[in-house]
mmCIF file of C-alpha atoms and ligand atoms in Angstrom:
data_model
loop_
_atom_site.group_PDB
_atom_site.id
_atom_site.type_symbol
_atom_site.label_atom_id
_atom_site.label_comp_id
_atom_site.label_asym_id
_atom_site.label_seq_id
_atom_site.Cartn_x
_atom_site.Cartn_y
_atom_site.Cartn_z
ATOM 1 C CA MET D 216 -67.947 -55.059 22.683
ATOM 2 C CA LEU D 217 -70.218 -57.914 23.559
ATOM 3 C CA GLU D 218 -69.111 -57.664 27.173
ATOM 4 C CA ASP D 219 -70.113 -53.956 27.201
ATOM 5 C CA VAL D 220 -73.562 -54.751 25.864
ATOM 6 C CA LYS D 221 -74.117 -57.365 28.515
ATOM 7 C CA ASN D 222 -73.011 -54.928 31.212
ATOM 8 C CA GLN D 223 -75.472 -52.392 29.653
ATOM 9 C CA SER D 224 -78.310 -54.840 30.251
ATOM 10 C CA LEU D 225 -77.242 -55.462 33.816
ATOM 11 C CA GLN D 226 -76.756 -51.735 34.353
ATOM 12 C CA SER D 227 -80.226 -50.834 33.086
ATOM 13 C CA GLN D 228 -81.746 -53.495 35.310
ATOM 14 C CA GLN D 229 -80.054 -52.552 38.561
ATOM 15 C CA GLN D 230 -83.220 -52.906 40.661
ATOM 16 C CA VAL D 231 -83.733 -56.421 39.380
ATOM 17 C CA ILE D 232 -80.050 -57.291 40.084
ATOM 18 C CA LYS D 233 -80.420 -55.887 43.610
ATOM 19 C CA ARG D 234 -83.544 -57.964 44.146
ATOM 20 C CA LEU D 235 -81.722 -61.149 43.057
ATOM 21 C CA GLN D 236 -78.758 -60.290 45.308
ATOM 22 C CA ALA D 237 -81.100 -59.857 48.258
ATOM 23 C CA ILE D 238 -82.658 -63.278 47.589
ATOM 24 C CA TYR D 239 -79.214 -64.804 47.539
ATOM 25 C CA LYS D 240 -78.031 -62.921 50.639
ATOM 26 C CA ARG D 241 -81.011 -64.262 52.647
ATOM 27 C CA GLN D 242 -80.365 -67.683 51.190
ATOM 28 C CA ARG D 243 -84.112 -67.961 50.544
ATOM 29 C CA ILE D 244 -83.747 -69.286 47.089
ATOM 30 C CA GLY D 245 -87.006 -70.300 45.476
ATOM 31 C CA HIS D 246 -87.716 -73.252 43.290
ATOM 32 C CA ALA D 247 -88.823 -71.100 40.380
ATOM 33 C CA TYR D 248 -88.667 -67.592 39.024
ATOM 34 C CA ILE D 249 -90.192 -65.850 36.021
ATOM 35 C CA LEU D 250 -88.195 -62.988 34.623
ATOM 36 C CA ASP D 251 -90.745 -60.997 32.806
ATOM 37 C CA GLY D 252 -89.782 -58.156 30.390
ATOM 38 C CA PRO D 253 -89.640 -57.045 26.806
ATOM 39 C CA ASN D 254 -87.312 -58.517 24.157
ATOM 40 C CA GLY D 255 -83.924 -57.012 24.356
ATOM 41 C CA ALA D 256 -84.191 -56.142 28.022
ATOM 42 C CA GLY D 257 -81.387 -58.554 28.836
ATOM 43 C CA LYS D 258 -83.356 -61.404 30.377
ATOM 44 C CA GLU D 259 -80.779 -64.038 29.424
ATOM 45 C CA GLU D 260 -77.888 -61.959 30.785
ATOM 46 C CA ILE D 261 -79.730 -61.459 34.048
ATOM 47 C CA ALA D 262 -80.529 -65.187 34.292
ATOM 48 C CA ARG D 263 -76.914 -66.017 33.652
ATOM 49 C CA TYR D 264 -75.855 -63.570 36.318
ATOM 50 C CA PHE D 265 -78.176 -65.068 38.879
ATOM 51 C CA THR D 266 -77.060 -68.575 37.928
ATOM 52 C CA LYS D 267 -73.443 -67.604 38.432
ATOM 53 C CA LEU D 268 -74.284 -66.093 41.808
ATOM 54 C CA LEU D 269 -76.125 -69.242 42.872
ATOM 55 C CA LEU D 270 -73.226 -71.561 41.860
ATOM 56 C CA CYS D 271 -70.177 -69.336 42.322
ATOM 57 C CA MET D 272 -67.436 -70.858 44.486
ATOM 58 C CA GLU D 273 -66.196 -67.540 45.842
ATOM 59 C CA PRO D 274 -68.892 -64.853 45.639
ATOM 60 C CA LYS D 275 -67.983 -61.534 47.243
ATOM 61 C CA GLU D 276 -70.714 -59.354 48.764
ATOM 62 C CA ASN D 277 -73.416 -61.142 46.773
ATOM 63 C CA VAL D 278 -71.606 -60.705 43.487
ATOM 64 C CA PRO D 279 -70.342 -63.694 41.500
ATOM 65 C CA CYS D 280 -66.564 -63.685 41.189
ATOM 66 C CA GLU D 281 -66.565 -64.310 37.375
ATOM 67 C CA THR D 282 -63.194 -66.062 37.730
ATOM 68 C CA CYS D 283 -63.879 -69.344 39.470
ATOM 69 C CA ASN D 284 -64.296 -72.577 37.565
ATOM 70 C CA SER D 285 -68.077 -72.446 38.042
ATOM 71 C CA CYS D 286 -68.493 -68.868 36.777
ATOM 72 C CA LYS D 287 -66.337 -69.550 33.795
ATOM 73 C CA ARG D 288 -68.177 -72.650 32.784
ATOM 74 C CA ILE D 289 -71.551 -70.893 33.133
ATOM 75 C CA GLN D 290 -70.278 -68.035 30.987
ATOM 76 C CA SER D 291 -69.196 -70.460 28.259
ATOM 77 C CA GLY D 292 -72.386 -72.509 28.572
ATOM 78 C CA ASN D 293 -70.561 -75.701 29.704
ATOM 79 C CA HIS D 294 -71.675 -76.123 33.361
ATOM 80 C CA PRO D 295 -73.053 -79.619 33.826
ATOM 81 C CA ASN D 296 -75.503 -78.398 36.474
ATOM 82 C CA VAL D 297 -76.967 -75.700 34.275
ATOM 83 C CA MET D 298 -79.324 -76.128 31.342
ATOM 84 C CA LEU D 299 -80.774 -73.643 28.937
ATOM 85 C CA ILE D 300 -83.907 -74.550 26.907
ATOM 86 C CA ARG D 301 -85.113 -72.651 23.869
ATOM 87 C CA PRO D 302 -88.005 -73.257 21.493
ATOM 88 C CA ASP D 303 -87.259 -76.038 19.074
ATOM 89 C CA GLY D 304 -88.743 -74.430 15.974
ATOM 90 C CA GLN D 305 -92.046 -72.753 16.811
ATOM 91 C CA ASP D 306 -92.557 -74.063 20.329
ATOM 92 C CA ILE D 307 -90.913 -75.785 23.281
ATOM 93 C CA LYS D 308 -91.878 -79.502 23.113
ATOM 94 C CA LYS D 309 -92.654 -82.141 25.687
ATOM 95 C CA ASP D 310 -89.541 -84.204 24.975
ATOM 96 C CA GLN D 311 -87.365 -81.144 25.598
ATOM 97 C CA MET D 312 -88.989 -80.952 29.072
ATOM 98 C CA VAL D 313 -88.651 -84.683 29.661
ATOM 99 C CA ASN D 314 -84.903 -84.475 28.858
ATOM 100 C CA LEU D 315 -84.535 -81.436 31.057
ATOM 101 C CA ILE D 316 -86.170 -83.195 34.044
ATOM 102 C CA ILE D 317 -83.973 -86.303 33.523
ATOM 103 C CA LYS D 318 -80.894 -84.138 33.577
ATOM 104 C CA MET D 319 -82.053 -82.077 36.608
ATOM 105 C CA THR D 320 -82.897 -85.180 38.692
ATOM 106 C CA LYS D 321 -79.996 -87.412 37.649
ATOM 107 C CA LYS D 322 -77.587 -88.367 40.361
ATOM 108 C CA GLY D 323 -73.885 -88.543 39.714
ATOM 109 C CA TYR D 324 -73.529 -85.076 38.272
ATOM 110 C CA GLU D 325 -71.600 -82.413 40.228
ATOM 111 C CA GLU D 326 -72.791 -81.789 43.784
ATOM 112 C CA GLY D 327 -74.768 -78.743 44.608
ATOM 113 C CA ARG D 328 -77.555 -76.755 43.048
ATOM 114 C CA LYS D 329 -78.847 -77.293 39.539
ATOM 115 C CA VAL D 330 -80.347 -74.474 37.554
ATOM 116 C CA TYR D 331 -82.321 -74.483 34.418
ATOM 117 C CA VAL D 332 -83.396 -71.513 32.238
ATOM 118 C CA ILE D 333 -86.358 -71.643 29.871
ATOM 119 C CA ALA D 334 -86.138 -68.914 27.245
ATOM 120 C CA ASN D 335 -89.430 -67.802 25.579
ATOM 121 C CA ALA D 336 -91.300 -69.857 28.212
ATOM 122 C CA GLU D 337 -94.630 -68.624 26.804
ATOM 123 C CA ARG D 338 -93.922 -70.868 23.813
ATOM 124 C CA MET D 339 -94.116 -74.118 25.725
ATOM 125 C CA ASN D 340 -96.818 -76.214 24.060
ATOM 126 C CA SER D 341 -99.521 -77.532 26.437
ATOM 127 C CA SER D 342 -97.915 -80.939 26.936
ATOM 128 C CA ALA D 343 -94.537 -79.346 27.652
ATOM 129 C CA ALA D 344 -96.160 -76.896 30.140
ATOM 130 C CA ASN D 345 -98.004 -79.670 31.893
ATOM 131 C CA THR D 346 -94.816 -81.771 32.145
ATOM 132 C CA LEU D 347 -93.014 -78.790 33.620
ATOM 133 C CA LEU D 348 -95.897 -78.095 35.999
ATOM 134 C CA LYS D 349 -95.660 -81.610 37.422
ATOM 135 C CA PHE D 350 -91.940 -81.061 38.037
ATOM 136 C CA LEU D 351 -92.619 -77.711 39.680
ATOM 137 C CA GLU D 352 -95.227 -79.229 41.945
ATOM 138 C CA GLU D 353 -92.938 -81.994 43.075
ATOM 139 C CA PRO D 354 -89.461 -80.473 43.010
ATOM 140 C CA GLU D 355 -86.741 -83.022 43.521
ATOM 141 C CA GLY D 356 -83.342 -81.956 45.014
ATOM 142 C CA ASN D 357 -81.735 -78.616 44.952
ATOM 143 C CA VAL D 358 -83.104 -77.274 41.679
ATOM 144 C CA THR D 359 -84.003 -73.742 40.619
ATOM 145 C CA ALA D 360 -85.941 -72.800 37.480
ATOM 146 C CA ILE D 361 -85.688 -69.471 35.751
ATOM 147 C CA LEU D 362 -88.352 -68.896 33.142
ATOM 148 C CA LEU D 363 -87.953 -65.996 30.752
ATOM 149 C CA THR D 364 -90.799 -64.386 28.928
ATOM 150 C CA ASP D 365 -91.952 -61.201 27.226
ATOM 151 C CA SER D 366 -95.586 -62.241 27.627
ATOM 152 C CA TYR D 367 -96.299 -63.148 31.271
ATOM 153 C CA THR D 368 -100.008 -63.483 30.665
ATOM 154 C CA SER D 369 -99.375 -66.249 28.082
ATOM 155 C CA ILE D 370 -97.947 -68.477 30.783
ATOM 156 C CA LEU D 371 -100.246 -71.057 32.195
ATOM 157 C CA PRO D 372 -101.730 -69.643 35.488
ATOM 158 C CA THR D 373 -100.891 -72.855 37.305
ATOM 159 C CA ILE D 374 -97.239 -72.334 36.328
ATOM 160 C CA GLN D 375 -97.399 -68.619 37.220
ATOM 161 C CA SER D 376 -98.620 -69.511 40.700
ATOM 162 C CA ARG D 377 -95.589 -71.836 41.323
ATOM 163 C CA CYS D 378 -93.082 -69.098 40.325
ATOM 164 C CA GLN D 379 -91.911 -65.849 41.831
ATOM 165 C CA ARG D 380 -92.464 -63.152 39.303
ATOM 166 C CA ILE D 381 -89.605 -60.692 38.762
ATOM 167 C CA PRO D 382 -90.654 -57.979 36.328
ATOM 168 C CA LEU D 383 -87.904 -56.132 34.478
ATOM 169 C CA GLN D 384 -87.924 -52.396 34.261
ATOM 170 C CA PRO D 385 -89.067 -50.920 30.939
ATOM 171 C CA MET D 386 -86.144 -49.940 28.773
ATOM 172 C CA ASN D 387 -85.381 -46.355 27.846
ATOM 173 C CA ARG D 388 -84.777 -45.379 24.239
ATOM 174 C CA GLU D 389 -80.983 -45.674 24.561
ATOM 175 C CA GLY D 390 -81.354 -49.214 25.927
ATOM 176 C CA ILE D 391 -83.617 -50.268 23.055
ATOM 177 C CA MET D 392 -81.328 -48.705 20.499
ATOM 178 C CA GLU D 393 -78.370 -50.568 21.910
ATOM 179 C CA SER D 394 -80.225 -53.840 21.935
ATOM 180 C CA ILE D 395 -81.384 -53.627 18.325
ATOM 181 C CA ILE D 396 -77.969 -52.422 17.165
ATOM 182 C CA GLN D 397 -76.637 -55.545 18.732
ATOM 183 C CA GLN D 398 -79.076 -57.493 16.593
ATOM 184 C CA GLY D 399 -77.662 -55.935 13.473
ATOM 185 C CA VAL D 400 -79.725 -52.804 12.948
ATOM 186 C CA THR D 401 -77.680 -49.791 11.839
ATOM 187 C CA ALA D 402 -77.307 -46.961 14.367
ATOM 188 C CA SER D 403 -79.204 -44.447 12.196
ATOM 189 C CA MET D 404 -82.088 -46.793 11.611
ATOM 190 C CA ALA D 405 -82.142 -47.735 15.269
ATOM 191 C CA ALA D 406 -82.497 -44.019 16.168
ATOM 192 C CA THR D 407 -85.423 -43.702 13.801
ATOM 193 C CA VAL D 408 -87.388 -46.812 14.710
ATOM 194 C CA THR D 409 -87.064 -46.092 18.447
ATOM 195 C CA MET D 410 -88.909 -42.840 17.806
ATOM 196 C CA MET D 411 -91.787 -44.849 16.294
ATOM 197 C CA THR D 412 -92.213 -47.375 19.102
ATOM 198 C CA VAL D 413 -91.069 -48.008 22.699
ATOM 199 C CA ASP D 414 -91.257 -51.844 22.260
ATOM 200 C CA ALA D 415 -87.844 -53.250 21.484
ATOM 201 C CA HIS D 416 -89.209 -56.129 19.499
ATOM 202 C CA ALA D 417 -91.534 -53.931 17.449
ATOM 203 C CA ALA D 418 -88.640 -51.525 16.791
ATOM 204 C CA TYR D 419 -86.508 -54.392 15.499
ATOM 205 C CA GLU D 420 -89.322 -55.700 13.248
ATOM 206 C CA LEU D 421 -89.896 -52.237 11.877
ATOM 207 C CA ALA D 422 -86.218 -51.813 10.976
ATOM 208 C CA GLN D 423 -86.507 -55.076 9.012
ATOM 209 C CA GLU D 424 -89.410 -53.884 6.909
ATOM 210 C CA ASP D 425 -88.462 -52.909 3.347
ATOM 211 C CA SER D 426 -91.373 -50.571 3.068
ATOM 212 C CA PHE D 427 -90.292 -48.755 6.214
ATOM 213 C CA VAL D 428 -86.744 -48.336 4.892
ATOM 214 C CA GLN D 429 -88.320 -46.874 1.714
ATOM 215 C CA LYS D 430 -90.518 -44.516 3.712
ATOM 216 C CA ARG D 431 -87.554 -43.247 5.646
ATOM 217 C CA LYS D 432 -85.737 -42.349 2.416
ATOM 218 C CA LEU D 433 -88.850 -40.872 0.900
ATOM 219 C CA VAL D 434 -89.482 -38.553 3.915
ATOM 220 C CA LEU D 435 -85.939 -37.209 3.592
ATOM 221 C CA LYS D 436 -86.665 -36.517 -0.108
ATOM 222 C CA LEU D 437 -89.900 -34.788 0.928
ATOM 223 C CA VAL D 438 -87.899 -32.528 3.231
ATOM 224 C CA GLN D 439 -85.704 -31.758 0.391
ATOM 225 C CA ALA D 440 -88.699 -31.052 -1.915
ATOM 226 C CA ILE D 441 -90.249 -28.729 0.675
ATOM 227 C CA GLU D 442 -87.055 -26.830 1.379
ATOM 228 C CA GLN D 443 -85.384 -26.732 -2.007
ATOM 229 C CA GLN D 444 -87.890 -27.206 -4.815
ATOM 230 C CA SER D 445 -90.536 -25.089 -6.379
ATOM 231 C CA GLN D 446 -94.219 -25.576 -5.563
ATOM 232 C CA SER D 447 -94.929 -27.407 -8.764
ATOM 233 C CA GLU D 448 -91.906 -29.709 -8.365
ATOM 234 C CA ALA D 449 -92.896 -30.488 -4.720
ATOM 235 C CA LEU D 450 -96.525 -31.266 -5.772
ATOM 236 C CA LEU D 451 -95.295 -33.490 -8.569
ATOM 237 C CA PHE D 452 -93.134 -35.353 -6.057
ATOM 238 C CA ILE D 453 -96.208 -36.033 -3.932
ATOM 239 C CA GLN D 454 -98.066 -37.539 -6.867
ATOM 240 C CA THR D 455 -95.299 -39.556 -8.413
ATOM 241 C CA ASP D 456 -93.179 -40.612 -5.513
ATOM 242 C CA TRP D 457 -95.057 -40.222 -2.288
ATOM 243 C CA MET D 458 -98.540 -41.441 -2.904
ATOM 244 C CA PRO D 459 -97.621 -44.746 -4.620
ATOM 245 C CA LEU D 460 -95.687 -45.810 -1.529
ATOM 246 C CA MET D 461 -98.196 -44.449 0.990
ATOM 247 C CA LYS D 462 -101.256 -46.337 -0.125
ATOM 248 C CA GLU D 463 -102.800 -47.175 3.241
ATOM 249 C CA LYS D 464 -103.820 -44.718 5.945
ATOM 250 C CA SER D 465 -101.290 -46.413 8.299
ATOM 251 C CA ASP D 466 -98.509 -45.829 5.753
ATOM 252 C CA CYS D 467 -99.441 -42.255 5.449
ATOM 253 C CA GLU D 468 -99.511 -41.870 9.222
ATOM 254 C CA GLN D 469 -96.033 -43.359 9.451
ATOM 255 C CA GLY D 470 -94.834 -40.962 6.776
ATOM 256 C CA ILE D 471 -96.305 -37.956 8.560
ATOM 257 C CA ASP D 472 -94.765 -39.102 11.858
ATOM 258 C CA LEU D 473 -91.333 -39.402 10.205
ATOM 259 C CA LEU D 474 -91.753 -35.937 8.681
ATOM 260 C CA LEU D 475 -92.549 -34.591 12.080
ATOM 261 C CA PHE D 476 -89.455 -36.205 13.619
ATOM 262 C CA ALA D 477 -87.373 -34.807 10.769
ATOM 263 C CA TYR D 478 -88.507 -31.274 11.451
ATOM 264 C CA ARG D 479 -88.070 -31.790 15.248
ATOM 265 C CA ASP D 480 -84.523 -32.870 14.462
ATOM 266 C CA ILE D 481 -83.986 -29.676 12.504
ATOM 267 C CA VAL D 482 -85.177 -27.677 15.522
ATOM 268 C CA ALA D 483 -82.944 -29.721 17.809
ATOM 269 C CA VAL D 484 -79.952 -29.128 15.530
ATOM 270 C CA LYS D 485 -80.739 -25.391 15.506
ATOM 271 C CA ALA D 486 -80.855 -25.422 19.295
ATOM 272 C CA GLY D 487 -77.552 -27.344 19.459
ATOM 273 C CA LEU D 488 -79.186 -30.543 20.893
ATOM 274 C CA GLN D 489 -77.947 -33.456 18.910
ATOM 275 C CA SER D 490 -78.172 -36.405 21.265
ATOM 276 C CA THR D 491 -81.808 -37.301 20.599
ATOM 277 C CA LEU D 492 -82.067 -37.085 16.845
ATOM 278 C CA ALA D 493 -84.335 -39.414 14.919
ATOM 279 C CA PHE D 494 -82.114 -39.164 11.846
ATOM 280 C CA PRO D 495 -78.542 -38.839 13.161
ATOM 281 C CA ASP D 496 -77.150 -39.674 9.716
ATOM 282 C CA GLN D 497 -78.717 -36.410 8.355
ATOM 283 C CA LEU D 498 -76.850 -34.050 10.637
ATOM 284 C CA GLU D 499 -75.232 -32.183 7.778
ATOM 285 C CA PHE D 500 -78.390 -31.931 5.680
ATOM 286 C CA PHE D 501 -80.461 -30.803 8.712
ATOM 287 C CA THR D 502 -77.806 -28.258 9.820
ATOM 288 C CA ARG D 503 -78.065 -26.587 6.469
ATOM 289 C CA HIS D 504 -81.844 -26.265 6.754
ATOM 290 C CA SER D 505 -81.707 -25.280 10.453
ATOM 291 C CA VAL D 506 -79.647 -22.267 9.354
ATOM 292 C CA LYS D 507 -82.027 -21.351 6.532
ATOM 293 C CA ASN D 508 -85.178 -21.561 8.738
ATOM 294 C CA ALA D 509 -86.072 -19.156 11.538
ATOM 295 C CA TYR D 510 -87.573 -20.761 14.618
ATOM 296 C CA SER D 511 -90.886 -19.084 13.741
ATOM 297 C CA SER D 512 -90.857 -20.760 10.336
ATOM 298 C CA LEU D 513 -90.027 -24.143 11.850
ATOM 299 C CA THR D 514 -92.880 -23.711 14.314
ATOM 300 C CA VAL D 515 -95.273 -23.006 11.396
ATOM 301 C CA LYS D 516 -94.090 -26.162 9.665
ATOM 302 C CA ILE D 517 -94.375 -28.382 12.697
ATOM 303 C CA ASP D 518 -97.879 -27.066 13.399
ATOM 304 C CA ALA D 519 -98.805 -27.792 9.763
ATOM 305 C CA ILE D 520 -97.603 -31.355 10.176
ATOM 306 C CA LEU D 521 -99.535 -31.795 13.396
ATOM 307 C CA GLN D 522 -102.639 -30.453 11.684
ATOM 308 C CA ALA D 523 -102.203 -32.858 8.823
ATOM 309 C CA LYS D 524 -101.948 -35.746 11.239
ATOM 310 C CA LYS D 525 -105.273 -34.701 12.766
ATOM 311 C CA ARG D 526 -106.918 -34.385 9.368
ATOM 312 C CA LEU D 527 -105.645 -37.859 8.377
ATOM 313 C CA HIS D 528 -107.797 -39.220 11.190
ATOM 314 C CA GLN D 529 -110.768 -37.227 9.921
ATOM 315 C CA ASN D 530 -110.429 -39.303 6.758
ATOM 316 C CA MET D 531 -109.633 -36.409 4.458
ATOM 317 C CA ASN D 532 -108.512 -37.300 0.960
ATOM 318 C CA ARG D 533 -104.861 -38.186 1.431
ATOM 319 C CA THR D 534 -103.386 -36.759 -1.825
ATOM 320 C CA LEU D 535 -105.154 -33.443 -1.155
ATOM 321 C CA LEU D 536 -104.009 -33.550 2.458
ATOM 322 C CA LEU D 537 -100.362 -33.977 1.486
ATOM 323 C CA GLU D 538 -100.577 -31.323 -1.192
ATOM 324 C CA GLN D 539 -102.000 -28.859 1.216
ATOM 325 C CA LEU D 540 -99.371 -29.744 3.788
ATOM 326 C CA VAL D 541 -96.533 -29.173 1.278
ATOM 327 C CA LEU D 542 -97.995 -25.803 0.192
ATOM 328 C CA THR D 543 -98.470 -24.610 3.774
ATOM 329 C CA MET D 544 -94.930 -25.619 4.700
ATOM 330 C CA GLN D 545 -93.442 -23.955 1.646
ATOM 331 C CA GLU D 546 -95.383 -20.724 2.347
ATOM 332 C CA GLY D 547 -94.183 -20.917 5.958
ATOM 333 C CA LEU D 548 -90.730 -20.552 4.495
ATOM 334 C CA LEU D 549 -91.815 -17.374 2.584
ATOM 335 C CA PHE D 550 -92.937 -15.659 5.734
ATOM 336 C CA VAL D 551 -89.471 -15.821 7.245
HETATM 337 ZN ZN1 LIG V 83 -67.342 -67.507 40.700
#
């Protein structure tokens, strides 16, 4: 499983892999690189792949063999010439850099190239960054640095100028879903949050928010109220359940967006397209309503949601706005 996920990162970053292979093929290996891309894009996997390639004892056609002693030790994190630095608490500290430099310049280790990887390089504090900068200015021996960051502009410009920047490709929705599922988010929640944002880190954070989990549930109840309840029951639901949880305008906007995605899902289910659902766990519930609703009725409902979203930005009273939305959507059903 884990192996598959890693391959997925490498797969989705084929251009970056090719670029690294070309660097290796020409044997023009730089002193320092910055791999720059969003969280979850597979920066560590790519850095590990490049490290293996640089140190592999039997690479074939610019691909590390994965079976030699060197590849195996890099995979398990035990290669004496390879070092990975991560933030110690909030930041990367000067003594971490000092230790790194001692290790990278020490004689008596294995022959050959040394490689160090700095994860979250943007979190080096200023004394750590200045220590690293000195080392980058006066490289000793056969050493290659790979800095990883999701915030290139937060890296000291003097460090940037000493490194070759290798930007990662933006991830598609499937890639982000896979990455946050790997971090423990359920598949159905991953499908929902990746509709809300294209940033892997933001998607992960959103999935961790209790209030978002509540909103997701509430929106499904609202669909139920619109589709199955009487007008007065649906309006009561808005007052007693919906409004207390949607206090701020931003909450309300998230709620309306989720409602829009729910109805788009119903349309997709009706059309037989199931691969892109925002609520894949609601397939059965949505199928029932996709049968009950004609396309024309679903169009009316989606238009009403889009209108409500516009009115939200015109600062209309939010209770009134939701009540009108529910009534319009229920009437849409009557016109079928
Ligand atoms: Zn190898």
